[in-house]
Coordinates of C-alpha atoms in Angstrom, one line a residue:
M1 CA -29.4 52.0 43.5
N2 CA -31.7 54.4 41.5
V3 CA -31.0 55.2 37.8
P4 CA -29.6 58.7 38.3
A5 CA -27.1 57.4 40.8
R6 CA -25.9 54.8 38.4
H7 CA -25.6 57.4 35.7
A8 CA -23.5 59.5 38.0
L9 CA -21.2 56.7 38.9
V10 CA -20.7 55.7 35.3
A11 CA -20.1 59.2 34.1
I12 CA -17.6 59.9 36.9
A13 CA -15.8 56.7 36.2
I14 CA -15.5 57.5 32.5
V15 CA -14.1 61.0 33.2
V16 CA -11.6 59.6 35.7
L17 CA -10.5 56.9 33.3
A18 CA -10.1 59.4 30.5
L19 CA -7.8 61.5 32.6
V20 CA -5.8 58.5 33.9
L21 CA -5.2 57.3 30.3
Y22 CA -3.6 60.7 29.5
V23 CA -1.3 60.8 32.5
P24 CA 1.6 58.8 30.9
A25 CA 1.5 60.8 27.7
F26 CA 2.0 64.1 29.5
S27 CA 4.4 63.0 32.2
N28 CA 6.7 61.1 30.0
G29 CA 10.2 62.5 29.4
H30 CA 10.5 66.2 29.5
G31 CA 6.8 66.7 30.3
W32 CA 4.2 68.6 28.4
A33 CA 1.5 69.1 31.0
M34 CA -0.1 72.6 31.0
D35 CA 2.1 73.7 28.0
D36 CA -0.6 75.8 26.4
F37 CA -1.4 77.5 29.7
K38 CA 2.2 78.2 30.3
T39 CA 2.6 80.0 27.0
F40 CA -0.6 81.9 27.6
Y41 CA 0.6 82.9 31.1
C42 CA 3.9 83.9 29.6
S43 CA 2.3 86.1 27.0
G44 CA 0.6 88.0 29.9
R45 CA 3.8 88.2 31.8
V46 CA 5.7 89.5 28.8
L47 CA 2.9 92.2 28.3
L48 CA 3.3 93.2 32.0
E49 CA 7.0 93.7 31.5
G50 CA 6.3 96.0 28.6
E51 CA 7.6 93.7 25.8
N52 CA 6.0 92.3 22.7
P53 CA 4.1 89.0 23.6
Y54 CA 4.5 87.9 20.0
D55 CA 8.3 88.0 20.0
T56 CA 10.5 84.9 20.5
I57 CA 13.1 86.1 23.0
P58 CA 10.9 87.3 25.9
L59 CA 8.4 84.5 25.5
A60 CA 11.2 81.8 25.4
A61 CA 12.8 83.3 28.5
C62 CA 9.5 83.0 30.5
E63 CA 8.7 79.5 29.2
S64 CA 12.1 78.2 30.2
Q65 CA 11.5 79.0 33.8
P66 CA 11.7 75.8 36.0
A67 CA 8.6 74.0 37.1
P68 CA 7.9 70.6 38.7
R69 CA 7.5 67.7 36.3
P70 CA 5.4 67.0 34.4
I71 CA 4.6 70.7 33.8
F72 CA 6.0 72.1 30.6
V73 CA 9.4 73.8 30.6
A74 CA 10.8 75.0 27.3
R75 CA 14.1 73.5 26.2
P76 CA 16.9 75.7 24.9
G77 CA 16.2 76.8 21.4
F78 CA 12.5 76.1 21.6
V79 CA 9.5 78.4 22.2
L80 CA 5.8 77.6 22.1
P81 CA 3.9 80.5 20.5
A82 CA 0.9 82.2 22.1
P83 CA -1.2 83.3 19.1
L84 CA -3.8 85.1 21.2
P85 CA -5.6 88.3 20.3
G86 CA -4.9 91.4 22.5
Y87 CA -8.0 91.0 24.7
A88 CA -7.0 87.4 25.6
I89 CA -3.4 88.4 26.4
A90 CA -4.9 91.2 28.6
G91 CA -6.8 88.6 30.5
F92 CA -3.7 86.5 31.0
A93 CA -1.8 89.6 32.1
I94 CA -4.2 89.6 35.1
V95 CA -3.5 85.9 35.7
A96 CA 0.2 86.5 35.4
L97 CA 0.0 88.8 38.5
V98 CA -0.1 85.5 40.4
P99 CA 3.0 83.3 40.7
F100 CA 3.0 80.5 38.1
L101 CA 2.2 77.4 40.2
P102 CA -0.7 79.0 42.0
A103 CA -1.9 80.3 38.7
V104 CA -1.9 76.7 37.3
F105 CA -4.1 75.6 40.2
L106 CA -6.4 78.6 39.7
W107 CA -6.6 78.0 36.0
I108 CA -7.6 74.3 36.5
C109 CA -10.3 75.4 38.9
A110 CA -11.5 77.9 36.3
L111 CA -11.6 75.2 33.6
L112 CA -13.5 72.9 36.0
A113 CA -16.0 75.5 37.0
A114 CA -16.6 76.5 33.3
T115 CA -17.1 72.8 32.3
L116 CA -19.5 72.0 35.2
A117 CA -21.5 75.2 34.4
S118 CA -21.6 74.3 30.7
I119 CA -22.8 70.8 31.3
T120 CA -25.5 71.9 33.8
L121 CA -26.9 74.6 31.5
L122 CA -26.6 72.4 28.4
S123 CA -28.7 69.7 30.2
R124 CA -31.4 72.3 30.8
L125 CA -31.3 73.5 27.3
T126 CA -31.6 70.1 25.7
S127 CA -33.3 68.0 28.4
A128 CA -30.5 65.5 28.0
N129 CA -29.2 63.6 31.1
V130 CA -26.5 65.7 32.7
W131 CA -24.4 62.6 33.4
A132 CA -24.6 61.6 29.7
I133 CA -23.4 65.0 28.7
A134 CA -20.5 64.7 31.2
A135 CA -19.5 61.4 29.7
A136 CA -19.6 62.8 26.2
F137 CA -17.2 65.6 27.2
S138 CA -14.9 63.3 29.2
T139 CA -12.2 62.8 26.5
A140 CA -13.0 65.4 23.8
L141 CA -13.0 68.3 26.3
V142 CA -11.9 67.3 29.8
A143 CA -8.9 65.0 29.1
I144 CA -7.6 66.9 26.1
S145 CA -8.1 70.5 27.2
F146 CA -7.4 70.1 31.0
A147 CA -4.1 68.4 30.4
V148 CA -2.6 71.3 28.5
G149 CA -4.7 74.1 30.0
E150 CA -6.5 75.1 26.8
L151 CA -9.1 77.8 26.3
V152 CA -11.8 75.5 24.8
P153 CA -13.8 75.0 28.1
I154 CA -14.0 78.8 28.4
C155 CA -15.3 79.1 24.9
L156 CA -17.8 76.4 25.6
L157 CA -19.1 78.3 28.6
G158 CA -19.5 81.3 26.4
I159 CA -21.5 79.3 23.8
V160 CA -23.8 77.8 26.4
L161 CA -24.3 81.1 28.3
T162 CA -25.3 82.8 25.0
A163 CA -27.7 80.0 24.2
W164 CA -29.2 80.2 27.7
A165 CA -29.6 83.9 27.3
V166 CA -31.6 83.6 24.1
Y167 CA -33.5 80.6 25.4
R168 CA -36.5 82.5 26.7
T169 CA -38.4 85.4 25.2
P170 CA -38.9 88.2 25.5
P171 CA -35.3 89.0 26.6
T172 CA -34.8 90.6 30.0
R173 CA -32.0 93.0 30.8
A174 CA -30.2 90.2 32.6
A175 CA -30.5 88.0 29.5
L176 CA -29.1 90.7 27.3
A177 CA -26.2 91.2 29.6
L178 CA -25.6 87.5 29.9
A179 CA -25.6 87.2 26.1
G180 CA -22.9 89.9 25.8
C181 CA -20.8 88.1 28.4
G182 CA -21.3 84.8 26.6
V183 CA -20.3 86.2 23.2
A184 CA -17.2 87.7 24.8
L185 CA -16.2 84.4 26.4
A186 CA -16.9 82.6 23.1
F187 CA -14.2 84.8 21.5
A188 CA -11.6 82.8 23.6
E189 CA -11.6 80.9 20.3
P190 CA -12.0 83.7 17.7
Q191 CA -12.9 81.5 14.8
V192 CA -15.8 80.1 16.8
G193 CA -16.7 83.3 18.6
A194 CA -17.3 85.0 15.2
A195 CA -20.0 82.4 14.4
V196 CA -21.6 82.7 17.8
A197 CA -21.7 86.5 17.5
I198 CA -23.4 86.2 14.1
A199 CA -26.0 83.8 15.5
C200 CA -26.7 85.8 18.6
A201 CA -27.0 89.1 16.6
L202 CA -29.5 87.5 14.3
V203 CA -31.8 86.3 17.1
S204 CA -33.2 89.8 17.6
W205 CA -32.1 93.4 17.4
R206 CA -31.8 93.5 21.2
F207 CA -29.3 90.7 21.2
A208 CA -27.5 92.3 18.2
I209 CA -26.9 95.3 20.5
S210 CA -25.5 93.0 23.2
T211 CA -23.3 91.3 20.6
G212 CA -22.1 94.7 19.4
V213 CA -21.3 95.9 22.9
A214 CA -19.3 92.7 23.6
I215 CA -17.2 93.0 20.4
A216 CA -16.6 96.7 21.0
A217 CA -15.4 96.0 24.5
L218 CA -13.0 93.3 23.3
T219 CA -11.7 95.7 20.5
I220 CA -11.1 98.5 23.0
I221 CA -9.2 96.1 25.3
S222 CA -7.1 94.9 22.5
L223 CA -6.3 98.4 21.3
A224 CA -5.5 99.5 24.9
V225 CA -2.9 96.7 25.4
L226 CA -1.4 96.3 21.9
G227 CA -2.2 99.6 20.2
I228 CA -3.2 99.9 16.5
A229 CA 0.2 98.6 15.2
G230 CA 0.2 95.6 17.5
N231 CA -3.3 94.6 16.5
V232 CA -2.5 95.0 12.8
A233 CA 0.6 92.9 13.2
Y234 CA -1.5 90.2 14.9
V235 CA -3.9 90.0 12.0
R236 CA -1.4 90.5 9.3
D237 CA 1.6 88.5 10.6
V238 CA 0.9 86.4 13.7
L239 CA -2.3 84.6 12.7
P240 CA -1.1 83.7 9.1
A241 CA 2.2 82.5 10.5
H242 CA 0.6 80.3 13.1
V243 CA -1.8 78.7 10.8
L244 CA 1.0 78.0 8.3
S245 CA 3.2 76.6 11.0
E246 CA 0.7 73.9 12.0
L247 CA -0.6 73.1 8.5
P248 CA 1.1 69.7 8.3
A249 CA 0.4 68.7 11.9
Y250 CA -1.4 65.4 12.5
F251 CA -3.7 67.0 15.0
Q252 CA -5.1 69.3 12.4
Y253 CA -8.6 68.3 11.1
S254 CA -9.0 71.3 8.8
L255 CA -10.0 71.3 5.2
S256 CA -6.6 73.0 4.5
W257 CA -4.7 70.0 6.1
L258 CA -6.7 67.6 4.0
L259 CA -6.0 69.5 0.7
N260 CA -2.3 70.0 1.6
R261 CA -1.9 66.3 2.4
L262 CA -3.4 65.5 -1.0
G263 CA -0.6 67.5 -2.6
M264 CA -2.0 71.0 -2.9
P265 CA 0.4 73.9 -2.2
A266 CA 0.2 75.4 1.2
G267 CA -0.9 78.8 0.1
L268 CA -3.7 77.6 -2.0
A269 CA -4.8 75.1 0.6
L270 CA -5.0 77.8 3.2
S271 CA -6.9 80.2 0.9
I272 CA -9.5 77.5 0.1
G273 CA -9.8 76.7 3.8
Q274 CA -10.4 80.4 4.7
L275 CA -13.0 80.7 2.0
Q276 CA -14.8 77.6 3.2
W277 CA -14.8 79.0 6.8
I278 CA -16.4 82.2 5.5
T279 CA -18.9 80.1 3.7
M280 CA -19.8 78.3 7.0
L281 CA -20.3 81.7 8.7
V282 CA -22.8 82.5 6.0
A283 CA -24.4 79.1 6.7
T284 CA -24.5 80.1 10.4
G285 CA -26.4 83.3 9.5
L286 CA -28.9 81.5 7.2
F287 CA -29.6 78.8 9.8
A288 CA -30.1 81.5 12.5
R289 CA -32.9 82.9 10.4
A290 CA -34.5 79.6 9.6
Q291 CA -37.9 78.8 11.0
L292 CA -36.5 76.2 13.5
A293 CA -34.0 78.7 14.9
R294 CA -36.6 81.4 15.1
A295 CA -38.8 79.2 17.2
H296 CA -35.9 77.8 19.2
P297 CA -33.2 80.5 19.3
E298 CA -30.9 78.4 21.5
I299 CA -30.2 76.1 18.6
A300 CA -29.2 79.0 16.5
V301 CA -26.4 79.6 19.0
L302 CA -25.5 76.0 19.7
A303 CA -25.3 75.3 15.9
A304 CA -22.9 78.2 15.3
P305 CA -19.7 76.4 16.6
A306 CA -20.8 73.2 14.8
F307 CA -20.7 75.1 11.5
A308 CA -17.5 77.0 12.4
V309 CA -15.5 73.8 13.0
T310 CA -16.6 72.2 9.7
G311 CA -13.4 72.4 7.7
G312 CA -11.7 75.8 7.6
P313 CA -7.9 76.5 7.6
F314 CA -7.2 75.7 11.2
L315 CA -9.0 73.1 13.3
H316 CA -7.5 71.5 16.4
L317 CA -9.0 68.3 17.8
D318 CA -10.1 70.2 21.0
H319 CA -12.1 72.6 18.9
V320 CA -14.1 69.6 17.6
A321 CA -15.7 69.2 21.1
L322 CA -17.5 72.5 20.5
A323 CA -19.8 70.7 17.9
L324 CA -21.1 68.4 20.7
P325 CA -23.8 70.8 22.1
A326 CA -25.5 70.9 18.7
A327 CA -25.2 67.2 18.2
I328 CA -26.7 66.6 21.7
W329 CA -29.6 69.0 21.0
L330 CA -30.5 67.2 17.8
A331 CA -30.6 63.8 19.5
A332 CA -32.4 65.1 22.6
S333 CA -35.0 66.9 20.4
S334 CA -35.9 64.0 18.3
P335 CA -38.8 61.7 19.4
K336 CA -36.6 58.8 18.4
P337 CA -33.0 59.6 17.7
S338 CA -31.6 58.2 14.5
A339 CA -28.6 56.0 14.3
W340 CA -26.8 58.8 12.5
Q341 CA -27.5 61.2 15.4
T342 CA -26.2 58.8 18.0
A343 CA -23.2 57.9 15.9
A344 CA -22.3 61.6 15.5
I345 CA -22.2 62.1 19.2
I346 CA -20.0 59.1 19.7
A347 CA -17.7 60.1 16.9
L348 CA -17.2 63.6 18.3
A349 CA -16.9 62.3 21.9
V350 CA -14.3 59.6 21.2
P351 CA -11.3 61.1 19.4
L352 CA -9.9 57.9 18.0
L353 CA -6.6 59.3 16.7
Q354 CA -5.7 60.9 20.1
L355 CA -6.6 57.7 22.0
L356 CA -4.6 55.4 19.6
L357 CA -1.6 57.6 20.0
L358 CA -1.5 56.5 23.6
L359 CA -0.5 53.0 22.4
R360 CA 3.1 54.0 23.2
W361 CA 2.2 53.9 26.9
I362 CA -1.2 52.1 27.2
P363 CA -1.9 48.5 25.9
L364 CA -4.3 48.2 23.0
D365 CA -6.8 46.1 24.9
V366 CA -7.1 48.8 27.6
I367 CA -7.7 51.5 25.0
L368 CA -10.2 49.3 23.1
A369 CA -12.1 48.5 26.3
F370 CA -12.4 52.2 27.2
I371 CA -13.6 53.2 23.7
V372 CA -16.2 50.4 23.6
V373 CA -17.5 51.2 27.1
V374 CA -17.8 54.9 26.3
A375 CA -19.5 54.1 22.9
A376 CA -21.9 51.7 24.6
W377 CA -22.8 54.2 27.3
L378 CA -23.3 57.1 24.9
G379 CA -25.3 54.8 22.6
F380 CA -27.6 53.9 25.5
A381 CA -27.9 57.4 26.9
F382 CA -28.5 59.2 23.6
G383 CA -30.0 56.4 21.5
R384 CA -32.4 55.7 24.4
S385 CA -32.4 51.9 24.0
L386 CA -30.4 48.8 24.8
R387 CA -30.4 48.1 21.1
A388 CA -28.5 51.4 20.4
C389 CA -26.1 50.5 23.2
V390 CA -25.3 47.1 21.7
Y391 CA -25.1 48.5 18.1
S392 CA -22.7 51.3 19.3
A393 CA -20.5 48.9 21.2
S394 CA -20.4 46.5 18.3
A395 CA -19.6 49.2 15.7
A396 CA -16.9 50.7 17.9
T397 CA -15.3 47.2 18.4
L398 CA -15.3 46.4 14.7
F399 CA -14.0 49.8 13.6
V400 CA -11.2 50.0 16.1
A401 CA -10.2 46.4 15.2
A402 CA -10.0 47.4 11.6
V403 CA -8.0 50.5 12.4
A404 CA -5.6 48.5 14.6
V405 CA -5.0 46.1 11.7
S406 CA -4.4 49.1 9.3
L407 CA -1.9 50.5 11.8
V408 CA 0.0 47.2 11.9
V409 CA 0.1 47.1 8.1
G410 CA 0.7 50.8 7.4
G411 CA 2.0 52.2 10.7
F412 CA 1.5 55.8 11.9
G413 CA 4.0 57.1 9.4
F414 CA 5.7 59.8 11.5
V415 CA 8.3 61.4 9.3
T416 CA 10.7 64.3 9.2
P417 CA 10.2 66.5 6.1
A418 CA 13.2 67.9 4.4
T419 CA 12.2 71.5 5.3
A420 CA 9.8 73.2 7.7
Q421 CA 7.7 76.2 6.8
A422 CA 10.0 79.3 6.4
L423 CA 9.0 82.0 8.9
P424 CA 10.9 84.9 10.4
S425 CA 13.1 83.8 13.3
A426 CA 11.9 86.7 15.5
M427 CA 8.4 85.0 15.6
P428 CA 7.9 82.0 17.9
Q429 CA 6.1 80.3 15.1
A430 CA 9.4 79.7 13.4
S431 CA 10.6 77.4 16.2
W432 CA 7.1 75.8 16.4
A433 CA 7.0 75.2 12.6
H434 CA 10.3 73.4 12.9
F435 CA 9.1 71.3 15.8
V436 CA 5.9 70.4 14.0
A437 CA 7.8 69.4 10.9
T438 CA 10.2 67.1 12.8
H439 CA 7.7 65.6 15.3
Y440 CA 4.1 65.9 14.2
V441 CA 3.8 64.9 10.6
M442 CA 2.1 61.6 9.8
T443 CA 2.1 60.3 6.2
A444 CA 1.0 56.7 6.4
W445 CA -2.5 56.0 4.9
P446 CA -4.1 54.8 8.1
V447 CA -4.1 58.3 9.4
W448 CA -7.1 59.0 7.1
L449 CA -9.0 56.0 8.5
V450 CA -8.3 57.0 12.1
K451 CA -9.5 60.6 11.5
A452 CA -12.6 59.5 9.6
P453 CA -14.9 59.1 12.6
T454 CA -14.2 62.7 13.8
W455 CA -14.8 64.1 10.3
F456 CA -18.0 62.0 10.1
G457 CA -19.2 63.4 13.5
I458 CA -18.6 67.0 12.3
A459 CA -20.2 66.5 8.9
A460 CA -23.2 64.5 10.3
T461 CA -23.9 67.2 12.9
A462 CA -23.7 70.1 10.4
S463 CA -25.8 68.3 7.8
G464 CA -28.2 67.2 10.5
L465 CA -28.8 70.8 11.5
I466 CA -29.5 71.8 7.9
V467 CA -31.9 68.9 7.5
A468 CA -33.6 69.8 10.8
A469 CA -34.0 73.4 9.7
Y470 CA -35.7 72.5 6.5
T471 CA -37.9 69.6 7.8
A472 CA -39.3 71.4 10.8
K473 CA -43.1 71.4 10.9
R474 CA -44.8 74.5 9.6
D475 CA -46.9 75.0 12.7
I476 CA -44.1 75.9 15.1
A477 CA -45.4 78.1 17.9
A478 CA -43.8 81.5 18.2
P479 CA -42.5 81.1 21.7
P480 CA -39.8 78.4 22.3
V481 CA -41.2 75.1 23.4
H482 CA -38.6 73.7 25.9
G483 CA -37.9 70.4 27.4
R484 CA -38.9 67.1 25.8
D485 CA -41.8 68.8 23.9
V486 CA -39.2 69.9 21.4
G487 CA -39.3 66.4 20.1
D488 CA -42.8 67.1 18.7
I489 CA -41.4 69.8 16.6
V490 CA -38.1 68.6 15.0
A491 CA -38.1 65.6 12.7
V492 CA -34.7 64.6 11.5

């Protein structure tokens, strides 16, 4: 069997195993599969019926409609909010023209197509093995986002399409149009889309026009479906309420979560998180004008989400996967990847907290074996040596063993706070804040240790980009140098 075939078999096996591990978690009890997609679908359905998609009653009525297990069905008194901007709700209104179950199938197909396209284009942008990239996204993107029907794969496609559009110079009309489409798709996750738009606009004035057209189109759509008052309410009321409702949730990796868990009041923690996110947007712009990004504009775009997910007021685990393209670019572009670069990819690709939460259904030895196998394979693929493979497997084994001991000693620490965040009952976020407060708060000290690898992966990638920008050789050619020749340019 040749090497590419072996790579394909290993990658496919890793993706399948990642999905299999998640089956018990989403099929247990009431069932939570496709819960995010259902609330997105329902927001579109509510809009079609002429009601406010940000109100509790119409959204709850739709979410409580029966569906086969394990697909999510809202229980009485509970509603899952859909904090989507107007343009995204308009898109789901089109999806909602299709009955729910066929729409689920179509949405999974769309996520699959977006993921496959992203992996293929990212491989060409970085010269990394396509199967290694697939393995890196197996848990961080596929298992997590596909299970709930999240928007992250769509955002990833937008990021990679934009990077592909700016990849070759001078830009053609097709490239300019592709960049506009990519920026629009990246705004599936607005906090990331803003960074991608900044990076794309700073590549050249032609791409700035494409970016402006994309943002104008999204604005017009939002105004058409929600009006001025609805869009103002979204920015003024819905977004702050949603960020506040999830502040204490264990699946938050934001700077605001960290500060709040250390005792800082919620309002101040969120304000600092917002300020830090704005700072990272500035960093995105500065990086896009650095010598490295001018010579290789694709990394200006790929770096944007890595900066955007560094801290901030709101950061889900699935958003973390959007830092992987930049981490992969750094490793693939180096003549000899450093241990830090390889470790960053593994840390981002293997969400330790999410995997260890499966201990309720999956034995520890199975989870440990999966983590070690994935770490070993990614170490070999991106570290480009058997030594990196052995080191990665050993480090993963030792760290997971230490975490397992800490969990035995300290536990996960799920608690029910005395009160949830106080929000207006007419907003779905009020119900969600109560659910978060009673189900998703972890206070035991091991949670910091379990989250540490993911934080390390984000910080190592962002800092690696900055180091690369300021250590690039002075004799970078004006046109981008693609493929493995990039390794002669970047020294990290």
